[in-house]
Amino acid sequence: QGATINDNAPRHRLRAVAGGLGLLVGSGLAFLLVLEVVLRLFDPQIAMVHPNGMWQLDPVRGARLTPSYSGRHWYPEFEIDVKISAQGLRDRAYGPKGADKVRIMTLGDSFTFGFGVEASESYPKQLERKLNEVTEGERYEVINAGFPGYSTVQEVRYLEEDGLKL
């Protein structure tokens, strides 16, 4: 009669385990964030001219796609044709936006650029096709402004220098 059962013991153990897991995950994320910042500051991904001339060094963004470049780009996993417009995009040339058009610009790194796939297979061009399939005519233009290795800072610099003009 004097012994009592502590119904809160399992709940306390669960909270302790959850707290420990939260601390472990949070510490891991903090470590990865610090590592990312250090690597971007001290070991930028693009610090030289591309061997085929696909990009060139730039004092503001570090590097930029070479306007009017055309060539093959290869890695052990893939080989693709790359054409860069006179505007420095892996895309067609864009003139003034018509009133009947909706223009979307995709900024990003190698995923947006379409590293490893032909330009027509990149997600910006797939998005453009899908949007135009569900509307009458070609109302949407999706601009591929991706560059392999760009950080958010470089993407914002691109937008300020060139992107807003489009």
PDB file of C-alpha atoms in Angstrom:
ATOM      1  CA  GLN A   1       0.000   0.000   0.000  1.00  0.00           C
ATOM      2  CA  GLY A   2       2.953   2.353   0.628  1.00  0.00           C
ATOM      3  CA  ALA A   3       4.503   1.756  -2.835  1.00  0.00           C
ATOM      4  CA  THR A   4       3.418   4.066  -5.636  1.00  0.00           C
ATOM      5  CA  ILE A   5       3.907   3.602  -9.346  1.00  0.00           C
ATOM      6  CA  ASN A   6       5.550   6.547 -11.082  1.00  0.00           C
ATOM      7  CA  ASP A   7       3.587   7.005 -14.324  1.00  0.00           C
ATOM      8  CA  ASN A   8       5.820   9.914 -15.398  1.00  0.00           C
ATOM      9  CA  ALA A   9       9.053   7.868 -15.663  1.00  0.00           C
ATOM     10  CA  PRO A  10       8.578   6.810 -19.331  1.00  0.00           C
ATOM     11  CA  ARG A  11       7.668  10.388 -20.264  1.00  0.00           C
ATOM     12  CA  HIS A  12      10.817  11.743 -18.574  1.00  0.00           C
ATOM     13  CA  ARG A  13      12.994   9.182 -20.357  1.00  0.00           C
ATOM     14  CA  LEU A  14      11.383  10.071 -23.705  1.00  0.00           C
ATOM     15  CA  ARG A  15      12.029  13.783 -23.102  1.00  0.00           C
ATOM     16  CA  ALA A  16      15.661  13.068 -22.178  1.00  0.00           C
ATOM     17  CA  VAL A  17      16.192  10.992 -25.349  1.00  0.00           C
ATOM     18  CA  ALA A  18      14.447  13.608 -27.534  1.00  0.00           C
ATOM     19  CA  GLY A  19      16.529  16.364 -25.953  1.00  0.00           C
ATOM     20  CA  GLY A  20      19.727  14.421 -26.569  1.00  0.00           C
ATOM     21  CA  LEU A  21      18.794  13.749 -30.198  1.00  0.00           C
ATOM     22  CA  GLY A  22      17.868  17.404 -30.690  1.00  0.00           C
ATOM     23  CA  LEU A  23      21.216  18.490 -29.269  1.00  0.00           C
ATOM     24  CA  LEU A  24      23.049  16.027 -31.519  1.00  0.00           C
ATOM     25  CA  VAL A  25      21.197  17.109 -34.680  1.00  0.00           C
ATOM     26  CA  GLY A  26      21.536  20.806 -33.814  1.00  0.00           C
ATOM     27  CA  SER A  27      25.267  20.444 -33.158  1.00  0.00           C
ATOM     28  CA  GLY A  28      25.716  18.597 -36.447  1.00  0.00           C
ATOM     29  CA  LEU A  29      23.844  21.288 -38.390  1.00  0.00           C
ATOM     30  CA  ALA A  30      25.831  24.062 -36.703  1.00  0.00           C
ATOM     31  CA  PHE A  31      29.085  22.272 -37.585  1.00  0.00           C
ATOM     32  CA  LEU A  32      28.019  21.882 -41.242  1.00  0.00           C
ATOM     33  CA  LEU A  33      27.015  25.545 -41.440  1.00  0.00           C
ATOM     34  CA  VAL A  34      30.367  26.702 -40.059  1.00  0.00           C
ATOM     35  CA  LEU A  35      32.200  24.315 -42.411  1.00  0.00           C
ATOM     36  CA  GLU A  36      30.243  25.660 -45.404  1.00  0.00           C
ATOM     37  CA  VAL A  37      31.105  29.275 -44.520  1.00  0.00           C
ATOM     38  CA  VAL A  38      34.795  28.445 -44.024  1.00  0.00           C
ATOM     39  CA  LEU A  39      35.008  26.543 -47.315  1.00  0.00           C
ATOM     40  CA  ARG A  40      33.274  29.307 -49.265  1.00  0.00           C
ATOM     41  CA  LEU A  41      35.578  31.933 -47.771  1.00  0.00           C
ATOM     42  CA  PHE A  42      38.881  30.079 -48.056  1.00  0.00           C
ATOM     43  CA  ASP A  43      38.345  27.604 -50.904  1.00  0.00           C
ATOM     44  CA  PRO A  44      35.977  29.034 -53.523  1.00  0.00           C
ATOM     45  CA  GLN A  45      34.801  26.510 -56.097  1.00  0.00           C
ATOM     46  CA  ILE A  46      35.746  28.555 -59.132  1.00  0.00           C
ATOM     47  CA  ALA A  47      39.060  30.369 -58.915  1.00  0.00           C
ATOM     48  CA  MET A  48      40.409  29.840 -62.419  1.00  0.00           C
ATOM     49  CA  VAL A  49      39.437  30.200 -66.044  1.00  0.00           C
ATOM     50  CA  HIS A  50      37.562  27.200 -67.438  1.00  0.00           C
ATOM     51  CA  PRO A  51      39.948  25.007 -69.488  1.00  0.00           C
ATOM     52  CA  ASN A  52      37.690  25.241 -72.567  1.00  0.00           C
ATOM     53  CA  GLY A  53      36.775  28.879 -71.992  1.00  0.00           C
ATOM     54  CA  MET A  54      33.160  28.262 -70.908  1.00  0.00           C
ATOM     55  CA  TRP A  55      33.608  30.795 -68.117  1.00  0.00           C
ATOM     56  CA  GLN A  56      36.002  33.629 -67.450  1.00  0.00           C
ATOM     57  CA  LEU A  57      37.102  35.390 -64.302  1.00  0.00           C
ATOM     58  CA  ASP A  58      35.084  38.394 -63.164  1.00  0.00           C
ATOM     59  CA  PRO A  59      36.113  40.992 -60.550  1.00  0.00           C
ATOM     60  CA  VAL A  60      32.596  41.285 -59.076  1.00  0.00           C
ATOM     61  CA  ARG A  61      31.160  37.747 -59.241  1.00  0.00           C
ATOM     62  CA  GLY A  62      34.405  35.747 -59.323  1.00  0.00           C
ATOM     63  CA  ALA A  63      33.472  34.170 -62.659  1.00  0.00           C
ATOM     64  CA  ARG A  64      30.861  34.541 -65.390  1.00  0.00           C
ATOM     65  CA  LEU A  65      29.830  32.518 -68.411  1.00  0.00           C
ATOM     66  CA  THR A  66      31.700  33.558 -71.547  1.00  0.00           C
ATOM     67  CA  PRO A  67      29.259  35.266 -73.947  1.00  0.00           C
ATOM     68  CA  SER A  68      28.755  33.411 -77.258  1.00  0.00           C
ATOM     69  CA  TYR A  69      30.716  30.357 -76.049  1.00  0.00           C
ATOM     70  CA  SER A  70      29.986  27.076 -77.793  1.00  0.00           C
ATOM     71  CA  GLY A  71      31.687  23.768 -77.055  1.00  0.00           C
ATOM     72  CA  ARG A  72      31.654  20.340 -75.438  1.00  0.00           C
ATOM     73  CA  HIS A  73      31.816  19.995 -71.686  1.00  0.00           C
ATOM     74  CA  TRP A  74      32.780  16.694 -70.161  1.00  0.00           C
ATOM     75  CA  TYR A  75      33.324  14.848 -66.941  1.00  0.00           C
ATOM     76  CA  PRO A  76      33.797  11.116 -66.469  1.00  0.00           C
ATOM     77  CA  GLU A  77      30.019  10.810 -65.918  1.00  0.00           C
ATOM     78  CA  PHE A  78      28.780  12.872 -68.900  1.00  0.00           C
ATOM     79  CA  GLU A  79      29.567  14.782 -72.063  1.00  0.00           C
ATOM     80  CA  ILE A  80      27.251  17.573 -73.218  1.00  0.00           C
ATOM     81  CA  ASP A  81      27.063  20.440 -75.692  1.00  0.00           C
ATOM     82  CA  VAL A  82      27.080  23.864 -74.076  1.00  0.00           C
ATOM     83  CA  LYS A  83      26.057  27.031 -75.867  1.00  0.00           C
ATOM     84  CA  ILE A  84      26.122  30.379 -74.084  1.00  0.00           C
ATOM     85  CA  SER A  85      24.137  33.275 -75.541  1.00  0.00           C
ATOM     86  CA  ALA A  86      25.628  36.702 -76.230  1.00  0.00           C
ATOM     87  CA  GLN A  87      23.910  37.736 -72.954  1.00  0.00           C
ATOM     88  CA  GLY A  88      26.007  35.188 -71.034  1.00  0.00           C
ATOM     89  CA  LEU A  89      23.192  32.694 -70.364  1.00  0.00           C
ATOM     90  CA  ARG A  90      22.883  28.989 -71.073  1.00  0.00           C
ATOM     91  CA  ASP A  91      19.723  29.909 -72.894  1.00  0.00           C
ATOM     92  CA  ARG A  92      18.450  31.680 -75.974  1.00  0.00           C
ATOM     93  CA  ALA A  93      18.846  35.455 -76.400  1.00  0.00           C
ATOM     94  CA  TYR A  94      16.109  37.579 -74.851  1.00  0.00           C
ATOM     95  CA  GLY A  95      14.900  40.909 -76.162  1.00  0.00           C
ATOM     96  CA  PRO A  96      12.414  43.266 -74.546  1.00  0.00           C
ATOM     97  CA  LYS A  97       9.611  41.483 -72.715  1.00  0.00           C
ATOM     98  CA  GLY A  98       6.303  41.625 -74.541  1.00  0.00           C
ATOM     99  CA  ALA A  99       3.160  42.644 -72.653  1.00  0.00           C
ATOM    100  CA  ASP A 100       1.645  39.216 -73.333  1.00  0.00           C
ATOM    101  CA  LYS A 101       4.610  37.358 -71.753  1.00  0.00           C
ATOM    102  CA  VAL A 102       5.301  36.275 -68.197  1.00  0.00           C
ATOM    103  CA  ARG A 103       9.030  36.083 -67.564  1.00  0.00           C
ATOM    104  CA  ILE A 104      10.543  34.012 -64.767  1.00  0.00           C
ATOM    105  CA  MET A 105      14.266  34.059 -64.029  1.00  0.00           C
ATOM    106  CA  THR A 106      15.856  31.077 -62.339  1.00  0.00           C
ATOM    107  CA  LEU A 107      18.999  31.857 -60.363  1.00  0.00           C
ATOM    108  CA  GLY A 108      21.143  29.091 -58.996  1.00  0.00           C
ATOM    109  CA  ASP A 109      24.198  26.904 -59.240  1.00  0.00           C
ATOM    110  CA  SER A 110      24.932  23.788 -61.290  1.00  0.00           C
ATOM    111  CA  PHE A 111      21.428  22.362 -60.755  1.00  0.00           C
ATOM    112  CA  THR A 112      19.850  25.402 -62.402  1.00  0.00           C
ATOM    113  CA  PHE A 113      22.560  25.545 -65.092  1.00  0.00           C
ATOM    114  CA  GLY A 114      21.803  21.928 -65.923  1.00  0.00           C
ATOM    115  CA  PHE A 115      25.251  20.485 -65.295  1.00  0.00           C
ATOM    116  CA  GLY A 116      25.333  17.036 -66.872  1.00  0.00           C
ATOM    117  CA  VAL A 117      22.262  17.460 -69.101  1.00  0.00           C
ATOM    118  CA  GLU A 118      21.565  19.185 -72.389  1.00  0.00           C
ATOM    119  CA  ALA A 119      20.107  22.700 -72.091  1.00  0.00           C
ATOM    120  CA  SER A 120      16.625  21.539 -73.099  1.00  0.00           C
ATOM    121  CA  GLU A 121      16.658  19.039 -70.195  1.00  0.00           C
ATOM    122  CA  SER A 122      17.542  21.626 -67.522  1.00  0.00           C
ATOM    123  CA  TYR A 123      14.771  22.314 -65.020  1.00  0.00           C
ATOM    124  CA  PRO A 124      14.218  25.941 -66.187  1.00  0.00           C
ATOM    125  CA  LYS A 125      13.463  24.733 -69.721  1.00  0.00           C
ATOM    126  CA  GLN A 126      11.293  21.886 -68.430  1.00  0.00           C
ATOM    127  CA  LEU A 127       9.365  24.399 -66.307  1.00  0.00           C
ATOM    128  CA  GLU A 128       8.911  26.659 -69.329  1.00  0.00           C
ATOM    129  CA  ARG A 129       7.550  23.761 -71.398  1.00  0.00           C
ATOM    130  CA  LYS A 130       5.162  22.646 -68.624  1.00  0.00           C
ATOM    131  CA  LEU A 131       3.826  26.177 -68.050  1.00  0.00           C
ATOM    132  CA  ASN A 132       3.224  26.684 -71.759  1.00  0.00           C
ATOM    133  CA  GLU A 133       1.486  23.304 -72.055  1.00  0.00           C
ATOM    134  CA  VAL A 134      -1.215  24.399 -69.622  1.00  0.00           C
ATOM    135  CA  THR A 135      -1.790  27.814 -71.246  1.00  0.00           C
ATOM    136  CA  GLU A 136      -2.707  28.906 -74.743  1.00  0.00           C
ATOM    137  CA  GLY A 137       0.415  29.621 -76.813  1.00  0.00           C
ATOM    138  CA  GLU A 138       3.861  30.447 -75.481  1.00  0.00           C
ATOM    139  CA  ARG A 139       3.033  32.882 -72.723  1.00  0.00           C
ATOM    140  CA  TYR A 140       5.844  31.941 -70.320  1.00  0.00           C
ATOM    141  CA  GLU A 141       9.574  32.514 -70.719  1.00  0.00           C
ATOM    142  CA  VAL A 142      11.788  30.912 -68.076  1.00  0.00           C
ATOM    143  CA  ILE A 143      15.322  32.315 -68.176  1.00  0.00           C
ATOM    144  CA  ASN A 144      18.119  29.975 -67.122  1.00  0.00           C
ATOM    145  CA  ALA A 145      20.549  32.228 -65.208  1.00  0.00           C
ATOM    146  CA  GLY A 146      22.334  29.354 -63.465  1.00  0.00           C
ATOM    147  CA  PHE A 147      26.103  29.143 -63.079  1.00  0.00           C
ATOM    148  CA  PRO A 148      28.004  26.110 -61.723  1.00  0.00           C
ATOM    149  CA  GLY A 149      29.367  26.866 -58.266  1.00  0.00           C
ATOM    150  CA  TYR A 150      27.619  30.182 -57.669  1.00  0.00           C
ATOM    151  CA  SER A 151      26.707  31.103 -54.116  1.00  0.00           C
ATOM    152  CA  THR A 152      23.724  33.213 -53.104  1.00  0.00           C
ATOM    153  CA  VAL A 153      25.975  36.300 -52.999  1.00  0.00           C
ATOM    154  CA  GLN A 154      27.075  35.750 -56.604  1.00  0.00           C
ATOM    155  CA  GLU A 155      23.497  35.130 -57.708  1.00  0.00           C
ATOM    156  CA  VAL A 156      22.382  38.442 -56.175  1.00  0.00           C
ATOM    157  CA  ARG A 157      25.305  40.216 -57.875  1.00  0.00           C
ATOM    158  CA  TYR A 158      24.264  38.684 -61.208  1.00  0.00           C
ATOM    159  CA  LEU A 159      20.684  39.822 -60.645  1.00  0.00           C
ATOM    160  CA  GLU A 160      21.811  43.374 -59.837  1.00  0.00           C
ATOM    161  CA  GLU A 161      24.295  43.625 -62.739  1.00  0.00           C
ATOM    162  CA  ASP A 162      22.473  41.852 -65.556  1.00  0.00           C
ATOM    163  CA  GLY A 163      19.375  39.968 -64.485  1.00  0.00           C
ATOM    164  CA  LEU A 164      17.026  42.864 -63.764  1.00  0.00           C
ATOM    165  CA  LYS A 165      17.579  44.171 -67.311  1.00  0.00           C
ATOM    166  CA  LEU A 166      15.827  41.056 -68.619  1.00  0.00           C
TER     167      LEU A 166
END
